[in-house]
Amino acid sequence: MKHLKVHVGMRTIKTAIVVMAVLLVYHFIDRPAAVPALAAVFALREDWSNTIQFAKIRLVSNSVGGFFSLLYYLIREFSHHNTWMPIIIIPIFVVCTIVILNAINCSLGVIGGLAALLLISLTIPMDATIDYVFLRILDTFVGVLFAIAINRFGIPEDETN
C-alpha cells in the first residue's frame, strides 16, 4: 500500500486563519458569513504581492457580479417574484458577467464574479429588501479585505517562503 504524503503548507494555514477571522467577526455582528468567507478564500494568494494583484481583480469582478445581482433583485421585485424569472434572467446575467469581465481584460475574475452573482442572487430571501443585496455586495469586499489583512499582517513574509 502506498503511503499518503500530506503537506500542510503556509497557504493552507493562512486560508484557515482567514476563514476563522471572518467567522469570528461575523459571529459577533450576527450576520451570515458564507459570502465574505468565500470571497476571502478566492482572494487569498501565496504572498502579499499576488494577493494585492488578485484582490484588485476580485474587487472588479465582485463589482460586476454584484451589479448583476442587484439588477436581478430589481427585476425579481418588478416581476412580483415570478417563478420563471430566475431560470431566464440568471443565465443571461452569467453571460453578461463573463462578457464584461473578458472585455475589460479581467478574465481571471470570471469565477469570482460569477460566484458573487450566484451566491447573492440565489440566496435573496423572498421578503428581503434592497439593503440585503447591498450588504451581500459589501460582504464580498469585506472578504477581500480580510484576505489582504491576513496576508499582510498575519504571517511574516519570510515565514511563507
PDB file of C-alpha atoms in Angstrom:
ATOM      1  CA  MET A   1       0.000   0.000   0.000  1.00  0.00           C
ATOM      2  CA  LYS A   2       1.302   3.436  -0.902  1.00  0.00           C
ATOM      3  CA  HIS A   3       1.798   5.968   1.843  1.00  0.00           C
ATOM      4  CA  LEU A   4      -0.189   9.124   1.548  1.00  0.00           C
ATOM      5  CA  LYS A   5       2.015  12.197   1.713  1.00  0.00           C
ATOM      6  CA  VAL A   6       0.254  15.043   3.425  1.00  0.00           C
ATOM      7  CA  HIS A   7       1.691  18.526   3.369  1.00  0.00           C
ATOM      8  CA  VAL A   8       0.072  21.360   5.255  1.00  0.00           C
ATOM      9  CA  GLY A   9       1.706  24.474   3.894  1.00  0.00           C
ATOM     10  CA  MET A  10       1.570  28.075   4.978  1.00  0.00           C
ATOM     11  CA  ARG A  11      -1.080  28.955   2.370  1.00  0.00           C
ATOM     12  CA  THR A  12      -3.316  26.267   3.864  1.00  0.00           C
ATOM     13  CA  ILE A  13      -2.770  27.703   7.337  1.00  0.00           C
ATOM     14  CA  LYS A  14      -3.452  31.256   6.117  1.00  0.00           C
ATOM     15  CA  THR A  15      -6.648  30.081   4.429  1.00  0.00           C
ATOM     16  CA  ALA A  16      -7.858  28.528   7.673  1.00  0.00           C
ATOM     17  CA  ILE A  17      -6.926  31.684   9.595  1.00  0.00           C
ATOM     18  CA  VAL A  18      -8.762  34.000   7.200  1.00  0.00           C
ATOM     19  CA  VAL A  19     -11.888  31.817   7.334  1.00  0.00           C
ATOM     20  CA  MET A  20     -11.696  31.738  11.138  1.00  0.00           C
ATOM     21  CA  ALA A  21     -11.307  35.531  11.285  1.00  0.00           C
ATOM     22  CA  VAL A  22     -14.330  36.071   9.036  1.00  0.00           C
ATOM     23  CA  LEU A  23     -16.425  33.582  11.031  1.00  0.00           C
ATOM     24  CA  LEU A  24     -15.410  35.214  14.309  1.00  0.00           C
ATOM     25  CA  VAL A  25     -16.204  38.769  13.234  1.00  0.00           C
ATOM     26  CA  TYR A  26     -19.468  37.801  11.550  1.00  0.00           C
ATOM     27  CA  HIS A  27     -20.488  35.794  14.617  1.00  0.00           C
ATOM     28  CA  PHE A  28     -20.219  38.912  16.764  1.00  0.00           C
ATOM     29  CA  ILE A  29     -22.073  41.133  14.302  1.00  0.00           C
ATOM     30  CA  ASP A  30     -24.700  38.391  13.869  1.00  0.00           C
ATOM     31  CA  ARG A  31     -24.568  38.238  10.084  1.00  0.00           C
ATOM     32  CA  PRO A  32     -24.176  35.306   7.676  1.00  0.00           C
ATOM     33  CA  ALA A  33     -20.522  34.631   6.867  1.00  0.00           C
ATOM     34  CA  ALA A  34     -20.738  32.494   3.708  1.00  0.00           C
ATOM     35  CA  VAL A  35     -20.230  35.311   1.194  1.00  0.00           C
ATOM     36  CA  PRO A  36     -17.288  37.054   2.920  1.00  0.00           C
ATOM     37  CA  ALA A  37     -15.616  33.737   3.782  1.00  0.00           C
ATOM     38  CA  LEU A  38     -15.755  32.570   0.164  1.00  0.00           C
ATOM     39  CA  ALA A  39     -14.592  35.968  -1.080  1.00  0.00           C
ATOM     40  CA  ALA A  40     -11.626  35.796   1.307  1.00  0.00           C
ATOM     41  CA  VAL A  41     -10.685  32.297   0.147  1.00  0.00           C
ATOM     42  CA  PHE A  42     -10.907  33.365  -3.501  1.00  0.00           C
ATOM     43  CA  ALA A  43      -8.720  36.426  -2.889  1.00  0.00           C
ATOM     44  CA  LEU A  44      -6.037  34.835  -0.688  1.00  0.00           C
ATOM     45  CA  ARG A  45      -2.860  34.012  -2.571  1.00  0.00           C
ATOM     46  CA  GLU A  46       0.567  32.661  -1.689  1.00  0.00           C
ATOM     47  CA  ASP A  47       2.148  36.029  -0.926  1.00  0.00           C
ATOM     48  CA  TRP A  48       1.419  39.691  -0.374  1.00  0.00           C
ATOM     49  CA  SER A  49       2.058  40.930  -3.910  1.00  0.00           C
ATOM     50  CA  ASN A  50      -0.035  38.190  -5.522  1.00  0.00           C
ATOM     51  CA  THR A  51      -2.833  38.802  -3.022  1.00  0.00           C
ATOM     52  CA  ILE A  52      -2.855  42.530  -3.842  1.00  0.00           C
ATOM     53  CA  GLN A  53      -2.808  41.823  -7.576  1.00  0.00           C
ATOM     54  CA  PHE A  54      -5.621  39.285  -7.321  1.00  0.00           C
ATOM     55  CA  ALA A  55      -7.561  41.441  -4.826  1.00  0.00           C
ATOM     56  CA  LYS A  56      -7.802  44.148  -7.490  1.00  0.00           C
ATOM     57  CA  ILE A  57      -9.212  41.574  -9.893  1.00  0.00           C
ATOM     58  CA  ARG A  58     -11.637  40.370  -7.212  1.00  0.00           C
ATOM     59  CA  LEU A  59     -12.841  43.889  -6.485  1.00  0.00           C
ATOM     60  CA  VAL A  60     -13.626  44.449 -10.158  1.00  0.00           C
ATOM     61  CA  SER A  61     -15.243  41.032 -10.576  1.00  0.00           C
ATOM     62  CA  ASN A  62     -17.242  41.448  -7.340  1.00  0.00           C
ATOM     63  CA  SER A  63     -18.467  44.804  -8.618  1.00  0.00           C
ATOM     64  CA  VAL A  64     -19.667  43.294 -11.888  1.00  0.00           C
ATOM     65  CA  GLY A  65     -21.252  40.251 -10.211  1.00  0.00           C
ATOM     66  CA  GLY A  66     -22.741  42.473  -7.514  1.00  0.00           C
ATOM     67  CA  PHE A  67     -24.195  44.843 -10.100  1.00  0.00           C
ATOM     68  CA  PHE A  68     -25.973  41.986 -11.850  1.00  0.00           C
ATOM     69  CA  SER A  69     -27.231  40.560  -8.554  1.00  0.00           C
ATOM     70  CA  LEU A  70     -28.681  43.987  -7.760  1.00  0.00           C
ATOM     71  CA  LEU A  71     -30.266  44.141 -11.202  1.00  0.00           C
ATOM     72  CA  TYR A  72     -31.637  40.628 -10.642  1.00  0.00           C
ATOM     73  CA  TYR A  73     -33.212  41.738  -7.354  1.00  0.00           C
ATOM     74  CA  LEU A  74     -34.876  44.732  -9.021  1.00  0.00           C
ATOM     75  CA  ILE A  75     -36.242  42.597 -11.870  1.00  0.00           C
ATOM     76  CA  ARG A  76     -37.432  39.986  -9.378  1.00  0.00           C
ATOM     77  CA  GLU A  77     -39.313  42.639  -7.423  1.00  0.00           C
ATOM     78  CA  PHE A  78     -40.756  44.201 -10.578  1.00  0.00           C
ATOM     79  CA  SER A  79     -41.940  40.781 -11.810  1.00  0.00           C
ATOM     80  CA  HIS A  80     -43.598  40.090  -8.418  1.00  0.00           C
ATOM     81  CA  HIS A  81     -41.352  37.085  -7.716  1.00  0.00           C
ATOM     82  CA  ASN A  82     -42.358  35.184 -10.849  1.00  0.00           C
ATOM     83  CA  THR A  83     -41.056  31.626 -10.610  1.00  0.00           C
ATOM     84  CA  TRP A  84     -39.867  31.539 -14.236  1.00  0.00           C
ATOM     85  CA  MET A  85     -37.836  34.731 -13.978  1.00  0.00           C
ATOM     86  CA  PRO A  86     -34.621  33.344 -12.389  1.00  0.00           C
ATOM     87  CA  ILE A  87     -34.492  30.492 -14.912  1.00  0.00           C
ATOM     88  CA  ILE A  88     -34.266  33.010 -17.737  1.00  0.00           C
ATOM     89  CA  ILE A  89     -32.590  36.051 -16.178  1.00  0.00           C
ATOM     90  CA  ILE A  90     -29.745  34.457 -14.202  1.00  0.00           C
ATOM     91  CA  PRO A  91     -28.214  32.619 -17.207  1.00  0.00           C
ATOM     92  CA  ILE A  92     -28.413  35.864 -19.195  1.00  0.00           C
ATOM     93  CA  PHE A  93     -26.597  37.653 -16.357  1.00  0.00           C
ATOM     94  CA  VAL A  94     -23.991  34.873 -16.264  1.00  0.00           C
ATOM     95  CA  VAL A  95     -23.255  35.552 -19.934  1.00  0.00           C
ATOM     96  CA  CYS A  96     -23.198  39.322 -19.354  1.00  0.00           C
ATOM     97  CA  THR A  97     -20.803  38.961 -16.409  1.00  0.00           C
ATOM     98  CA  ILE A  98     -18.397  36.797 -18.421  1.00  0.00           C
ATOM     99  CA  VAL A  99     -18.546  39.064 -21.477  1.00  0.00           C
ATOM    100  CA  ILE A 100     -17.933  42.240 -19.461  1.00  0.00           C
ATOM    101  CA  LEU A 101     -15.059  40.780 -17.430  1.00  0.00           C
ATOM    102  CA  ASN A 102     -13.406  39.426 -20.580  1.00  0.00           C
ATOM    103  CA  ALA A 103     -13.930  42.755 -22.373  1.00  0.00           C
ATOM    104  CA  ILE A 104     -12.119  44.664 -19.616  1.00  0.00           C
ATOM    105  CA  ASN A 105      -9.252  42.136 -19.535  1.00  0.00           C
ATOM    106  CA  CYS A 106     -10.358  40.682 -16.221  1.00  0.00           C
ATOM    107  CA  SER A 107     -10.798  37.057 -17.276  1.00  0.00           C
ATOM    108  CA  LEU A 108      -9.062  35.873 -14.089  1.00  0.00           C
ATOM    109  CA  GLY A 109     -12.026  37.302 -12.203  1.00  0.00           C
ATOM    110  CA  VAL A 110     -14.754  35.425 -14.063  1.00  0.00           C
ATOM    111  CA  ILE A 111     -15.126  32.658 -11.467  1.00  0.00           C
ATOM    112  CA  GLY A 112     -15.208  35.160  -8.605  1.00  0.00           C
ATOM    113  CA  GLY A 113     -17.643  37.447 -10.401  1.00  0.00           C
ATOM    114  CA  LEU A 114     -19.960  34.541 -11.108  1.00  0.00           C
ATOM    115  CA  ALA A 115     -19.623  33.337  -7.520  1.00  0.00           C
ATOM    116  CA  ALA A 116     -20.698  36.786  -6.298  1.00  0.00           C
ATOM    117  CA  LEU A 117     -23.587  36.927  -8.770  1.00  0.00           C
ATOM    118  CA  LEU A 118     -24.873  33.439  -7.989  1.00  0.00           C
ATOM    119  CA  LEU A 119     -24.311  33.467  -4.224  1.00  0.00           C
ATOM    120  CA  ILE A 120     -26.065  36.786  -3.827  1.00  0.00           C
ATOM    121  CA  SER A 121     -28.863  36.244  -6.358  1.00  0.00           C
ATOM    122  CA  LEU A 122     -29.739  32.707  -5.333  1.00  0.00           C
ATOM    123  CA  THR A 123     -29.810  33.418  -1.599  1.00  0.00           C
ATOM    124  CA  ILE A 124     -32.022  36.516  -1.561  1.00  0.00           C
ATOM    125  CA  PRO A 125     -34.950  35.735   0.754  1.00  0.00           C
ATOM    126  CA  MET A 126     -38.409  36.436  -0.656  1.00  0.00           C
ATOM    127  CA  ASP A 127     -39.051  39.123   1.953  1.00  0.00           C
ATOM    128  CA  ALA A 128     -35.649  40.803   1.557  1.00  0.00           C
ATOM    129  CA  THR A 129     -35.241  44.483   0.924  1.00  0.00           C
ATOM    130  CA  ILE A 130     -32.663  46.038  -1.348  1.00  0.00           C
ATOM    131  CA  ASP A 131     -30.484  46.505   1.750  1.00  0.00           C
ATOM    132  CA  TYR A 132     -29.932  42.746   1.792  1.00  0.00           C
ATOM    133  CA  VAL A 133     -28.373  42.874  -1.683  1.00  0.00           C
ATOM    134  CA  PHE A 134     -26.156  45.832  -0.828  1.00  0.00           C
ATOM    135  CA  LEU A 135     -24.976  44.107   2.355  1.00  0.00           C
ATOM    136  CA  ARG A 136     -24.071  40.923   0.439  1.00  0.00           C
ATOM    137  CA  ILE A 137     -22.149  43.003  -2.116  1.00  0.00           C
ATOM    138  CA  LEU A 138     -20.359  44.723   0.769  1.00  0.00           C
ATOM    139  CA  ASP A 139     -19.628  41.280   2.252  1.00  0.00           C
ATOM    140  CA  THR A 140     -17.689  40.299  -0.879  1.00  0.00           C
ATOM    141  CA  PHE A 141     -15.469  43.355  -0.458  1.00  0.00           C
ATOM    142  CA  VAL A 142     -15.031  42.653   3.255  1.00  0.00           C
ATOM    143  CA  GLY A 143     -13.846  39.122   2.440  1.00  0.00           C
ATOM    144  CA  VAL A 144     -11.214  40.508   0.078  1.00  0.00           C
ATOM    145  CA  LEU A 145     -10.056  42.940   2.778  1.00  0.00           C
ATOM    146  CA  PHE A 146      -9.723  40.060   5.250  1.00  0.00           C
ATOM    147  CA  ALA A 147      -7.506  38.192   2.769  1.00  0.00           C
ATOM    148  CA  ILE A 148      -5.334  41.269   2.277  1.00  0.00           C
ATOM    149  CA  ALA A 149      -5.023  41.812   6.033  1.00  0.00           C
ATOM    150  CA  ILE A 150      -4.129  38.190   6.818  1.00  0.00           C
ATOM    151  CA  ASN A 151      -1.540  38.061   4.051  1.00  0.00           C
ATOM    152  CA  ARG A 152      -0.045  41.419   5.023  1.00  0.00           C
ATOM    153  CA  PHE A 153      -0.109  41.314   8.801  1.00  0.00           C
ATOM    154  CA  GLY A 154      -0.996  37.756   9.790  1.00  0.00           C
ATOM    155  CA  ILE A 155       2.157  35.872   8.874  1.00  0.00           C
ATOM    156  CA  PRO A 156       5.568  37.406   8.156  1.00  0.00           C
ATOM    157  CA  GLU A 157       6.761  37.185   4.540  1.00  0.00           C
ATOM    158  CA  ASP A 158       9.869  35.167   5.436  1.00  0.00           C
ATOM    159  CA  GLU A 159       7.667  32.537   7.135  1.00  0.00           C
ATOM    160  CA  THR A 160       5.732  31.894   3.923  1.00  0.00           C
ATOM    161  CA  ASN A 161       8.795  31.210   1.766  1.00  0.00           C
TER     162      ASN A 161
END
